[in-house]
Amino acid sequence: MDPFNLWPAILAEIELKVSRPTFTAFFLKTKLDSLQDNRAVISVANPLVKDIVESRYYSLIKGLLEKHSQKKINLQFKIGAVLKEEGPPGPLFVRAPAPFSSQNQIEFSHLNPLYSFDNFAVSSSNQMAYAAARAITHSPGRAYNPLFLYGGVGVGKTHLMQAIGIQLLKKDASVKVIFCTGEEFTNEIINAIRSKTTHKFKDKFRTASVFLIDDVQFIAGKNAVQEEFFYTFSAIYRRGGQIVLTSDKPPSAISKLEERLRSRFEGGLLIDIQPPDFELRSAILLIKAKLRGIDLPMNIAQELAVQVSDARRLEGALIRFLTEAEVLKEPISLSLAHRLFGKKLAPGTNTPSLSSSSFINAVSKYFNIRVSLLKGERRLKQIVFPRQVLMFLLRSELLLSLNEIGALLGGRDHSTVLHGIEKVTSLVSKNESVQKDIFAIKSLVGEK
Ligand code: ADP
Ligand code: MG
């Protein structure tokens, strides 16, 4: 390629890869100063831009130069001559490039920074969805495209979808992430049509590298919107962008969804997220309390998780509980939880056919450890963990009190039991092999 055209061609490619503010701040005033033999020198506006471009975009630029010039390139940067601005330098000209960090970009993309993977608890009901979301952050556009998450209200679809965007921006603040709801998309396209600015709309959406669209079912039945969505989807997909969608139902159950959209949605990976089980609800409560700076004791989290089975009401219940404690100037306690959320369920009422001995036997069988050892005094690692798993299951599945569990396990006191349960609860939320253990034991319990 003619060296004269080389840099504009490269800039055009960079423009597609980075967000608009990034491009304006860091690339607009760059030029290819010289290209002799294998040595390319890029001149940039000032030392700050040089630092950033050199540290973040070195390999991107080098790769593009090599691609276009068909040879190995040794890349260098220099500060260019001061660019002559038209007119006197007003405040706009001396301003440093737009503030630019992952944090800024997360806000700029309308993502809630609290909806991160770190704040997302994993259990059997959302494990698949979580694994797929993680895989996407490792190879966006390639792992699963599109990813379609569906499930009822409050199961964590929006959270998980945003976690993908947040994680990708943490890795590289220049990735263009667009997050919007089906409703926002609808409003934007309607406004664009009305104000004859559809080209702007297209520029904005079709150049996304990561397109996160929440509650996509909203666009069903709206013809102009579905049409524009189809072209947006196709443009992003063709360019290798990652698309993630959420909905309250699978594509096949969304009525008035255009056939070509349905088949696009079904062309990727479809995963449903089930309502959170008891363990997950407890873990979510612990996380939500922690985000408010409160270390919720495990027994209280479990109490709330027992009383509030609707995922939507979980955080509300926690807030109500914490506010009440503050208003009454009472410490947070189990008895306050009982008073607020009704009577404690009698042990075993939710699973009347199961007894503590079925769990004890299942744990013994699964880990291949005699019941007498589980109940005994020995504190070998191979015995302690199964014993703690047993405590956890007796609490979460049979709702036995800490004292009842202690009594069943050879007269241990309630703080030992609590410690064991907390240990396993925290493992369950992050360790896949522990999740598998629990799952396997639960399925053993039902067997004769
Ligand atoms: P959905 O979009 O499926 O209706 P959201 O993602 O809005 O659900 O989740 C509702 C609330 O529950 C949010 O505050 C979210 O952070 C929380 N939540 C749901 N699932 C989890 C989870 N697995 N870990 C942590 N918080 C969760
Ligand atoms: Mg949602």
CSV table of C-alpha atoms and ligand atoms in Angstrom, one decimal:
chain,number,residue,atom,x,y,z
A,1,MET,CA,0.0,0.0,0.0
A,2,ASP,CA,1.1,3.5,-0.7
A,3,PRO,CA,2.6,4.9,2.5
A,4,PHE,CA,0.6,8.0,2.1
A,5,ASN,CA,-2.6,6.0,2.5
A,6,LEU,CA,-1.3,3.6,5.1
A,7,TRP,CA,-1.9,5.6,8.2
A,8,PRO,CA,-5.5,6.7,7.3
A,9,ALA,CA,-6.3,3.1,6.6
A,10,ILE,CA,-4.9,2.0,9.9
A,11,LEU,CA,-6.7,4.8,11.7
A,12,ALA,CA,-10.0,3.7,10.1
A,13,GLU,CA,-9.5,0.2,11.6
A,14,ILE,CA,-8.5,1.6,15.0
A,15,GLU,CA,-11.7,3.7,15.0
A,16,LEU,CA,-13.7,0.5,14.7
A,17,LYS,CA,-11.9,-1.1,17.6
A,18,VAL,CA,-12.0,1.6,20.2
A,19,SER,CA,-14.6,3.8,21.7
A,20,ARG,CA,-15.3,7.2,20.3
A,21,PRO,CA,-13.9,9.2,23.2
A,22,THR,CA,-10.7,7.1,23.1
A,23,PHE,CA,-10.3,7.6,19.5
A,24,THR,CA,-10.8,11.4,19.7
A,25,ALA,CA,-8.5,11.7,22.7
A,26,PHE,CA,-5.6,9.5,21.6
A,27,PHE,CA,-5.6,8.9,17.8
A,28,LEU,CA,-7.1,11.9,16.1
A,29,LYS,CA,-3.9,13.9,16.1
A,30,THR,CA,-1.5,11.1,15.4
A,31,LYS,CA,0.4,10.7,12.2
A,32,LEU,CA,2.9,8.3,10.6
A,33,ASP,CA,6.0,10.5,10.8
A,34,SER,CA,8.2,8.2,8.8
A,35,LEU,CA,8.4,4.6,7.6
A,36,GLN,CA,11.9,3.6,6.4
A,37,ASP,CA,12.9,0.0,6.0
A,38,ASN,CA,11.4,-1.6,9.0
A,39,ARG,CA,11.3,1.4,11.2
A,40,ALA,CA,8.0,3.2,11.7
A,41,VAL,CA,7.7,6.4,13.8
A,42,ILE,CA,4.3,7.6,14.9
A,43,SER,CA,4.1,11.1,16.2
A,44,VAL,CA,1.6,12.0,18.8
A,45,ALA,CA,0.4,15.2,20.3
A,46,ASN,CA,1.9,15.3,23.8
A,47,PRO,CA,3.7,13.2,26.4
A,48,LEU,CA,0.6,12.0,28.1
A,49,VAL,CA,-0.9,10.7,24.9
A,50,LYS,CA,2.4,9.1,24.1
A,51,ASP,CA,2.5,7.2,27.4
A,52,ILE,CA,-1.0,5.9,27.0
A,53,VAL,CA,-0.8,5.0,23.3
A,54,GLU,CA,2.5,3.3,23.9
A,55,SER,CA,1.4,1.3,26.8
A,56,ARG,CA,-2.0,0.3,25.7
A,57,TYR,CA,-2.0,0.3,21.9
A,58,TYR,CA,1.5,-0.7,21.0
A,59,SER,CA,0.7,-4.1,19.8
A,60,LEU,CA,-2.6,-3.1,18.1
A,61,ILE,CA,-0.7,-0.4,16.1
A,62,LYS,CA,2.2,-2.7,15.4
A,63,GLY,CA,-0.1,-5.5,14.2
A,64,LEU,CA,-2.0,-3.2,11.9
A,65,LEU,CA,1.2,-1.7,10.4
A,66,GLU,CA,2.6,-5.1,9.7
A,67,LYS,CA,-0.7,-6.3,8.2
A,68,HIS,CA,-0.9,-3.3,5.9
A,69,SER,CA,2.8,-3.0,5.0
A,70,GLN,CA,3.3,-6.8,4.7
A,71,LYS,CA,6.6,-6.6,6.7
A,72,LYS,CA,7.9,-6.8,10.3
A,73,ILE,CA,7.9,-3.4,11.9
A,74,ASN,CA,10.0,-1.9,14.6
A,75,LEU,CA,7.6,0.7,16.1
A,76,GLN,CA,8.6,4.0,17.8
A,77,PHE,CA,6.7,7.0,19.0
A,78,LYS,CA,7.7,10.6,19.3
A,79,ILE,CA,6.1,13.8,20.4
A,80,GLY,CA,5.1,15.7,17.3
A,81,ALA,CA,5.7,19.4,16.7
A,82,VAL,CA,3.2,21.5,18.5
A,83,LEU,CA,0.1,21.5,16.3
A,84,LYS,CA,-1.0,24.9,15.3
A,85,GLU,CA,-4.5,25.5,16.4
A,86,GLU,CA,-6.7,27.9,14.7
A,87,GLY,CA,-7.3,31.0,16.8
A,88,PRO,CA,-6.0,31.6,20.3
A,89,PRO,CA,-5.7,28.5,22.5
A,90,GLY,CA,-8.9,28.6,24.5
A,91,PRO,CA,-9.5,26.3,27.5
A,92,LEU,CA,-10.6,23.5,25.1
A,93,PHE,CA,-7.1,23.2,23.6
A,94,VAL,CA,-5.1,23.0,26.7
A,95,ARG,CA,-7.4,20.5,28.3
A,96,ALA,CA,-5.8,17.1,28.8
A,97,PRO,CA,-7.4,14.2,26.9
A,98,ALA,CA,-10.7,13.0,28.3
A,99,PRO,CA,-10.4,11.2,31.6
A,100,PHE,CA,-9.9,7.6,30.6
A,101,SER,CA,-10.0,4.6,32.8
A,102,SER,CA,-11.9,1.3,33.1
A,103,GLN,CA,-13.9,2.9,35.9
A,104,ASN,CA,-14.9,5.8,33.6
A,105,GLN,CA,-15.8,3.6,30.8
A,106,ILE,CA,-17.9,1.4,33.0
A,107,GLU,CA,-20.0,4.4,34.0
A,108,PHE,CA,-19.9,5.8,30.5
A,109,SER,CA,-21.5,2.5,29.3
A,110,HIS,CA,-24.2,2.7,31.9
A,111,LEU,CA,-23.0,-0.3,33.7
A,112,ASN,CA,-23.6,-0.7,37.5
A,113,PRO,CA,-20.1,-1.3,38.9
A,114,LEU,CA,-21.6,-3.4,41.7
A,115,TYR,CA,-22.9,-5.9,39.2
A,116,SER,CA,-19.5,-7.5,38.9
A,117,PHE,CA,-18.4,-11.2,38.9
A,118,ASP,CA,-16.9,-10.6,42.3
A,119,ASN,CA,-20.4,-9.8,43.7
A,120,PHE,CA,-22.1,-12.7,41.9
A,121,ALA,CA,-22.7,-15.9,43.8
A,122,VAL,CA,-22.8,-19.2,42.0
A,123,SER,CA,-24.9,-22.3,42.7
A,124,SER,CA,-26.5,-25.0,40.7
A,125,SER,CA,-29.3,-22.8,39.4
A,126,ASN,CA,-26.9,-20.4,37.6
A,127,GLN,CA,-23.7,-22.3,37.2
A,128,MET,CA,-24.0,-22.9,33.5
A,129,ALA,CA,-24.9,-19.3,32.8
A,130,TYR,CA,-22.0,-18.2,35.0
A,131,ALA,CA,-19.5,-20.4,33.2
A,132,ALA,CA,-20.7,-19.2,29.8
A,133,ALA,CA,-20.4,-15.6,30.9
A,134,ARG,CA,-16.9,-16.2,32.1
A,135,ALA,CA,-15.9,-17.9,28.9
A,136,ILE,CA,-17.1,-14.9,26.9
A,137,THR,CA,-14.8,-12.6,28.9
A,138,HIS,CA,-11.9,-14.8,27.9
A,139,SER,CA,-12.6,-14.9,24.2
A,140,PRO,CA,-15.4,-12.4,23.3
A,141,GLY,CA,-17.0,-12.9,19.9
A,142,ARG,CA,-15.7,-16.4,19.8
A,143,ALA,CA,-16.9,-18.5,22.7
A,144,TYR,CA,-20.6,-18.3,22.4
A,145,ASN,CA,-22.2,-15.8,20.1
A,146,PRO,CA,-24.9,-14.8,20.8
A,147,LEU,CA,-25.3,-15.8,24.4
A,148,PHE,CA,-29.0,-15.8,25.3
A,149,LEU,CA,-29.9,-15.9,29.0
A,150,TYR,CA,-33.4,-16.3,30.1
A,151,GLY,CA,-35.3,-16.8,33.3
A,152,GLY,CA,-37.8,-15.3,35.7
A,153,VAL,CA,-37.6,-11.9,37.5
A,154,GLY,CA,-34.7,-11.5,40.0
A,155,VAL,CA,-32.7,-14.5,39.0
A,156,GLY,CA,-29.6,-12.4,38.2
A,157,LYS,CA,-29.8,-12.0,34.4
A,158,THR,CA,-29.1,-8.3,34.4
A,159,HIS,CA,-26.3,-8.7,37.0
A,160,LEU,CA,-24.6,-11.4,35.0
A,161,MET,CA,-24.8,-9.6,31.7
A,162,GLN,CA,-23.3,-6.5,33.2
A,163,ALA,CA,-20.6,-8.5,34.8
A,164,ILE,CA,-19.5,-9.5,31.3
A,165,GLY,CA,-19.3,-5.8,30.2
A,166,ILE,CA,-17.5,-4.8,33.4
A,167,GLN,CA,-14.9,-7.5,33.2
A,168,LEU,CA,-14.1,-6.8,29.6
A,169,LEU,CA,-13.7,-3.1,30.3
A,170,LYS,CA,-11.5,-3.9,33.3
A,171,LYS,CA,-9.3,-5.8,30.9
A,172,ASP,CA,-9.3,-3.2,28.3
A,173,ALA,CA,-10.9,0.2,28.8
A,174,SER,CA,-11.0,0.9,25.1
A,175,VAL,CA,-13.4,-1.9,24.2
A,176,LYS,CA,-16.7,-0.4,23.0
A,177,VAL,CA,-19.3,-1.9,25.2
A,178,ILE,CA,-23.0,-0.9,24.7
A,179,PHE,CA,-25.5,-2.0,27.4
A,180,CYS,CA,-29.1,-1.1,27.0
A,181,THR,CA,-32.5,-2.5,27.6
A,182,GLY,CA,-34.9,-3.5,24.9
A,183,GLU,CA,-37.0,-0.6,25.9
A,184,GLU,CA,-34.1,1.9,25.7
A,185,PHE,CA,-33.2,0.5,22.3
A,186,THR,CA,-36.8,1.0,21.2
A,187,ASN,CA,-37.0,4.6,22.4
A,188,GLU,CA,-33.7,5.5,20.8
A,189,ILE,CA,-34.6,4.2,17.4
A,190,ILE,CA,-38.0,5.8,17.5
A,191,ASN,CA,-36.4,9.2,18.4
A,192,ALA,CA,-33.8,8.8,15.7
A,193,ILE,CA,-36.5,8.2,13.1
A,194,ARG,CA,-38.5,11.1,14.3
A,195,SER,CA,-35.5,13.5,14.3
A,196,LYS,CA,-34.0,12.0,11.1
A,197,THR,CA,-30.8,11.1,12.8
A,198,THR,CA,-30.8,7.3,12.1
A,199,HIS,CA,-27.2,7.6,10.8
A,200,LYS,CA,-26.1,8.6,14.2
A,201,PHE,CA,-28.0,5.7,15.7
A,202,LYS,CA,-26.4,3.3,13.3
A,203,ASP,CA,-22.9,4.7,13.9
A,204,LYS,CA,-23.4,4.2,17.6
A,205,PHE,CA,-24.8,0.7,17.7
A,206,ARG,CA,-23.3,-1.0,14.7
A,207,THR,CA,-19.7,-0.3,15.8
A,208,ALA,CA,-20.1,-1.9,19.2
A,209,SER,CA,-17.6,-4.7,20.1
A,210,VAL,CA,-19.8,-5.9,22.9
A,211,PHE,CA,-23.5,-5.4,22.6
A,212,LEU,CA,-25.5,-6.3,25.8
A,213,ILE,CA,-29.2,-6.0,25.4
A,214,ASP,CA,-31.3,-6.6,28.4
A,215,ASP,CA,-35.0,-7.8,28.3
A,216,VAL,CA,-34.9,-8.1,24.6
A,217,GLN,CA,-38.5,-9.5,24.6
A,218,PHE,CA,-39.6,-5.8,24.8
A,219,ILE,CA,-38.9,-5.3,21.1
A,220,ALA,CA,-41.3,-8.1,20.0
A,221,GLY,CA,-44.3,-7.0,18.0
A,222,LYS,CA,-42.7,-3.6,17.0
A,223,ASN,CA,-41.9,-3.9,13.4
A,224,ALA,CA,-39.6,-1.0,12.7
A,225,VAL,CA,-37.7,-1.7,15.9
A,226,GLN,CA,-37.3,-5.3,15.1
A,227,GLU,CA,-36.0,-4.5,11.7
A,228,GLU,CA,-33.4,-2.1,12.9
A,229,PHE,CA,-32.5,-4.5,15.6
A,230,PHE,CA,-31.9,-7.2,13.0
A,231,TYR,CA,-29.5,-5.0,11.1
A,232,THR,CA,-27.7,-3.9,14.2
A,233,PHE,CA,-27.4,-7.5,15.3
A,234,SER,CA,-26.1,-8.6,11.9
A,235,ALA,CA,-23.6,-5.8,11.6
A,236,ILE,CA,-22.1,-6.4,15.0
A,237,TYR,CA,-22.1,-10.1,14.5
A,238,ARG,CA,-20.4,-9.9,11.1
A,239,ARG,CA,-17.6,-7.8,12.5
A,240,GLY,CA,-17.0,-10.4,15.2
A,241,GLY,CA,-18.5,-8.4,18.0
A,242,GLN,CA,-19.9,-10.2,21.0
A,243,ILE,CA,-23.7,-10.2,21.6
A,244,VAL,CA,-25.4,-11.1,24.8
A,245,LEU,CA,-29.2,-11.0,25.2
A,246,THR,CA,-31.5,-11.6,28.2
A,247,SER,CA,-35.2,-12.3,28.2
A,248,ASP,CA,-37.9,-13.5,30.5
A,249,LYS,CA,-38.5,-16.5,28.2
A,250,PRO,CA,-36.7,-18.5,25.6
A,251,PRO,CA,-36.9,-17.2,22.0
A,252,SER,CA,-39.4,-19.9,21.0
A,253,ALA,CA,-41.8,-18.6,23.6
A,254,ILE,CA,-41.6,-14.9,22.8
A,255,SER,CA,-44.7,-14.1,20.9
A,256,LYS,CA,-44.6,-11.7,17.9
A,257,LEU,CA,-40.9,-12.1,17.6
A,258,GLU,CA,-39.8,-11.9,14.0
A,259,GLU,CA,-38.7,-15.3,12.7
A,260,ARG,CA,-35.3,-14.2,11.5
A,261,LEU,CA,-34.6,-12.8,14.9
A,262,ARG,CA,-35.7,-15.9,16.6
A,263,SER,CA,-33.4,-18.0,14.5
A,264,ARG,CA,-30.5,-15.7,15.1
A,265,PHE,CA,-31.1,-15.9,18.9
A,266,GLU,CA,-31.3,-19.6,18.7
A,267,GLY,CA,-28.1,-19.8,16.7
A,268,GLY,CA,-26.0,-19.2,19.7
A,269,LEU,CA,-26.1,-20.6,23.2
A,270,LEU,CA,-29.4,-20.6,25.1
A,271,ILE,CA,-29.2,-20.9,28.9
A,272,ASP,CA,-31.9,-20.7,31.5
A,273,ILE,CA,-31.3,-19.4,35.0
A,274,GLN,CA,-33.5,-21.0,37.7
A,275,PRO,CA,-34.7,-19.2,40.8
A,276,PRO,CA,-32.0,-19.3,43.5
A,277,ASP,CA,-32.1,-22.1,46.0
A,278,PHE,CA,-31.6,-21.7,49.7
A,279,GLU,CA,-27.8,-21.7,49.6
A,280,LEU,CA,-27.7,-19.2,46.8
A,281,ARG,CA,-30.2,-16.9,48.5
A,282,SER,CA,-28.1,-17.0,51.7
A,283,ALA,CA,-25.0,-16.2,49.7
A,284,ILE,CA,-26.7,-13.3,47.9
A,285,LEU,CA,-27.8,-11.9,51.2
A,286,LEU,CA,-24.2,-12.1,52.6
A,287,ILE,CA,-22.9,-10.3,49.5
A,288,LYS,CA,-25.6,-7.6,49.6
A,289,ALA,CA,-25.0,-6.9,53.3
A,290,LYS,CA,-21.2,-6.8,52.7
A,291,LEU,CA,-21.7,-4.2,50.0
A,292,ARG,CA,-23.4,-2.1,52.7
A,293,GLY,CA,-20.4,-2.6,55.0
A,294,ILE,CA,-22.2,-5.1,57.2
A,295,ASP,CA,-21.0,-8.5,58.1
A,296,LEU,CA,-24.2,-10.4,58.3
A,297,PRO,CA,-23.9,-13.4,60.6
A,298,MET,CA,-24.5,-16.6,58.6
A,299,ASN,CA,-27.4,-17.8,60.8
A,300,ILE,CA,-29.3,-14.6,60.1
A,301,ALA,CA,-28.7,-14.7,56.4
A,302,GLN,CA,-30.0,-18.2,56.4
A,303,GLU,CA,-33.0,-17.2,58.5
A,304,LEU,CA,-33.9,-14.5,55.9
A,305,ALA,CA,-33.2,-16.9,53.1
A,306,VAL,CA,-35.6,-19.4,54.5
A,307,GLN,CA,-38.3,-16.8,55.0
A,308,VAL,CA,-37.9,-15.0,51.7
A,309,SER,CA,-37.9,-17.4,48.8
A,310,ASP,CA,-38.8,-14.9,46.1
A,311,ALA,CA,-35.5,-13.7,44.6
A,312,ARG,CA,-37.1,-10.3,43.8
A,313,ARG,CA,-37.8,-9.6,47.4
A,314,LEU,CA,-34.5,-10.7,48.8
A,315,GLU,CA,-32.6,-7.4,48.8
A,316,GLY,CA,-35.7,-5.5,49.9
A,317,ALA,CA,-36.1,-7.9,52.9
A,318,LEU,CA,-32.5,-7.3,53.8
A,319,ILE,CA,-32.9,-3.6,53.7
A,320,ARG,CA,-36.0,-3.7,55.7
A,321,PHE,CA,-34.2,-5.9,58.3
A,322,LEU,CA,-31.2,-3.6,58.5
A,323,THR,CA,-33.3,-0.4,58.6
A,324,GLU,CA,-35.5,-1.9,61.3
A,325,ALA,CA,-32.5,-2.7,63.4
A,326,GLU,CA,-31.3,0.8,63.1
A,327,VAL,CA,-34.6,2.4,63.9
A,328,LEU,CA,-35.2,0.2,66.9
A,329,LYS,CA,-31.5,0.7,67.9
A,330,GLU,CA,-31.3,-3.1,68.2
A,331,PRO,CA,-28.3,-5.2,67.2
A,332,ILE,CA,-29.0,-7.4,64.2
A,333,SER,CA,-30.1,-10.7,65.6
A,334,LEU,CA,-32.1,-13.8,64.9
A,335,SER,CA,-34.9,-12.8,67.1
A,336,LEU,CA,-35.3,-9.6,65.2
A,337,ALA,CA,-35.4,-11.6,62.0
A,338,HIS,CA,-38.1,-13.8,63.5
A,339,ARG,CA,-40.2,-10.9,64.6
A,340,LEU,CA,-40.0,-9.2,61.2
A,341,PHE,CA,-40.4,-12.2,58.9
A,342,GLY,CA,-42.8,-14.3,60.8
A,343,LYS,CA,-42.3,-17.6,62.6
A,344,LYS,CA,-39.4,-19.8,62.1
A,345,LEU,CA,-40.5,-22.9,60.1
A,346,ALA,CA,-40.6,-26.0,62.2
A,347,PRO,CA,-37.6,-28.2,61.4
A,348,GLY,CA,-38.2,-30.3,58.4
A,349,THR,CA,-41.5,-28.9,57.3
A,350,ASN,CA,-40.4,-28.2,53.8
A,351,THR,CA,-39.0,-31.7,53.3
A,352,PRO,CA,-41.1,-33.9,55.5
A,353,SER,CA,-40.0,-37.2,53.9
A,354,LEU,CA,-36.3,-36.6,54.7
A,355,SER,CA,-34.7,-37.3,58.0
A,356,SER,CA,-31.4,-36.3,59.4
A,357,SER,CA,-30.2,-39.9,59.2
A,358,SER,CA,-30.7,-39.9,55.4
A,359,PHE,CA,-28.3,-37.0,55.2
A,360,ILE,CA,-25.8,-38.6,57.6
A,361,ASN,CA,-25.9,-41.8,55.6
A,362,ALA,CA,-25.5,-40.1,52.3
A,363,VAL,CA,-22.5,-38.1,53.4
A,364,SER,CA,-21.0,-41.2,54.9
A,365,LYS,CA,-21.5,-43.1,51.7
A,366,TYR,CA,-20.3,-40.3,49.4
A,367,PHE,CA,-17.1,-39.6,51.2
A,368,ASN,CA,-16.7,-43.2,52.2
A,369,ILE,CA,-16.3,-42.4,55.9
A,370,ARG,CA,-18.0,-44.4,58.7
A,371,VAL,CA,-20.9,-42.6,60.5
A,372,SER,CA,-19.1,-43.1,63.8
A,373,LEU,CA,-16.1,-41.1,62.5
A,374,LEU,CA,-18.4,-38.3,61.3
A,375,LYS,CA,-19.9,-38.1,64.7
A,376,GLY,CA,-16.6,-38.7,66.5
A,377,GLU,CA,-13.9,-36.5,67.9
A,378,ARG,CA,-11.2,-36.9,65.3
A,379,ARG,CA,-10.1,-33.8,63.5
A,380,LEU,CA,-8.3,-35.2,60.5
A,381,LYS,CA,-8.7,-33.1,57.4
A,382,GLN,CA,-10.3,-36.0,55.5
A,383,ILE,CA,-13.0,-36.2,58.2
A,384,VAL,CA,-13.5,-32.5,59.1
A,385,PHE,CA,-14.6,-31.4,55.6
A,386,PRO,CA,-17.3,-34.1,55.2
A,387,ARG,CA,-18.5,-33.4,58.7
A,388,GLN,CA,-18.8,-29.7,57.8
A,389,VAL,CA,-20.6,-30.5,54.6
A,390,LEU,CA,-23.0,-32.6,56.7
A,391,MET,CA,-23.6,-29.7,59.1
A,392,PHE,CA,-24.3,-27.5,56.1
A,393,LEU,CA,-26.8,-29.9,54.6
A,394,LEU,CA,-28.6,-30.4,57.9
A,395,ARG,CA,-29.0,-26.7,58.2
A,396,SER,CA,-29.9,-25.8,54.7
A,397,GLU,CA,-32.0,-28.8,53.8
A,398,LEU,CA,-33.7,-29.7,57.1
A,399,LEU,CA,-33.5,-26.2,58.7
A,400,LEU,CA,-32.2,-27.8,61.9
A,401,SER,CA,-31.0,-25.4,64.5
A,402,LEU,CA,-27.3,-25.2,65.3
A,403,ASN,CA,-27.8,-26.9,68.6
A,404,GLU,CA,-29.8,-29.7,67.0
A,405,ILE,CA,-27.0,-30.2,64.5
A,406,GLY,CA,-24.4,-30.2,67.3
A,407,ALA,CA,-26.4,-32.7,69.2
A,408,LEU,CA,-26.7,-35.0,66.2
A,409,LEU,CA,-22.9,-34.9,65.6
A,410,GLY,CA,-21.7,-36.1,68.9
A,411,GLY,CA,-22.5,-33.1,71.1
A,412,ARG,CA,-20.6,-30.3,69.4
A,413,ASP,CA,-21.3,-26.8,70.5
A,414,HIS,CA,-23.2,-24.4,68.3
A,415,SER,CA,-20.2,-22.2,67.4
A,416,THR,CA,-18.3,-25.2,66.0
A,417,VAL,CA,-21.4,-26.0,63.9
A,418,LEU,CA,-21.7,-22.4,62.8
A,419,HIS,CA,-18.1,-22.2,61.8
A,420,GLY,CA,-18.5,-25.4,59.7
A,421,ILE,CA,-21.6,-24.1,57.9
A,422,GLU,CA,-20.0,-20.8,57.1
A,423,LYS,CA,-16.9,-22.5,55.8
A,424,VAL,CA,-19.0,-24.7,53.4
A,425,THR,CA,-21.3,-21.8,52.4
A,426,SER,CA,-18.4,-19.7,51.3
A,427,LEU,CA,-16.8,-22.6,49.5
A,428,VAL,CA,-20.1,-23.5,47.7
A,429,SER,CA,-20.3,-20.0,46.2
A,430,LYS,CA,-16.9,-20.2,44.5
A,431,ASN,CA,-15.6,-23.7,44.3
A,432,GLU,CA,-17.0,-25.9,41.6
A,433,SER,CA,-15.9,-29.2,43.1
A,434,VAL,CA,-17.7,-28.4,46.4
A,435,GLN,CA,-20.8,-27.6,44.4
A,436,LYS,CA,-20.5,-31.0,42.7
A,437,ASP,CA,-20.1,-32.7,46.1
A,438,ILE,CA,-23.2,-31.1,47.5
A,439,PHE,CA,-25.2,-31.8,44.4
A,440,ALA,CA,-24.1,-35.5,44.4
A,441,ILE,CA,-24.9,-35.9,48.0
A,442,LYS,CA,-28.3,-34.4,47.6
A,443,SER,CA,-29.1,-36.9,44.9
A,444,LEU,CA,-27.9,-39.7,47.1
A,445,VAL,CA,-30.2,-38.7,49.8
A,446,GLY,CA,-33.3,-39.5,47.8
A,447,GLU,CA,-32.1,-43.0,47.1
A,448,LYS,CA,-32.9,-45.9,49.2
B,1,ADP,P1,-33.1,-10.3,36.6
B,1,ADP,O1,-32.4,-9.4,35.6
B,1,ADP,O2,-32.9,-11.7,36.3
B,1,ADP,O3,-34.5,-9.9,36.9
B,1,ADP,P2,-31.2,-9.0,38.5
B,1,ADP,O4,-29.9,-9.3,37.8
B,1,ADP,O5,-31.8,-7.7,38.3
B,1,ADP,O6,-32.3,-10.1,38.0
B,1,ADP,O7,-31.0,-9.4,40.0
B,1,ADP,C1,-31.9,-9.0,41.0
B,1,ADP,C2,-31.1,-8.6,42.2
B,1,ADP,O8,-30.6,-9.9,42.8
B,1,ADP,C3,-29.9,-7.8,41.9
B,1,ADP,O9,-29.7,-6.9,43.0
B,1,ADP,C4,-28.8,-8.8,41.8
B,1,ADP,O10,-27.5,-8.2,42.2
B,1,ADP,C5,-29.2,-9.8,42.8
B,1,ADP,N1,-28.7,-11.2,42.4
B,1,ADP,C6,-29.4,-12.1,41.6
B,1,ADP,N2,-28.6,-13.2,41.5
B,1,ADP,C7,-27.5,-13.0,42.1
B,1,ADP,C8,-26.3,-13.8,42.4
B,1,ADP,N3,-26.2,-15.0,41.9
B,1,ADP,N4,-25.4,-13.2,43.1
B,1,ADP,C9,-25.5,-12.0,43.7
B,1,ADP,N5,-26.5,-11.2,43.5
B,1,ADP,C10,-27.5,-11.7,42.7
B,2,MG,MG,-33.2,-7.8,34.6
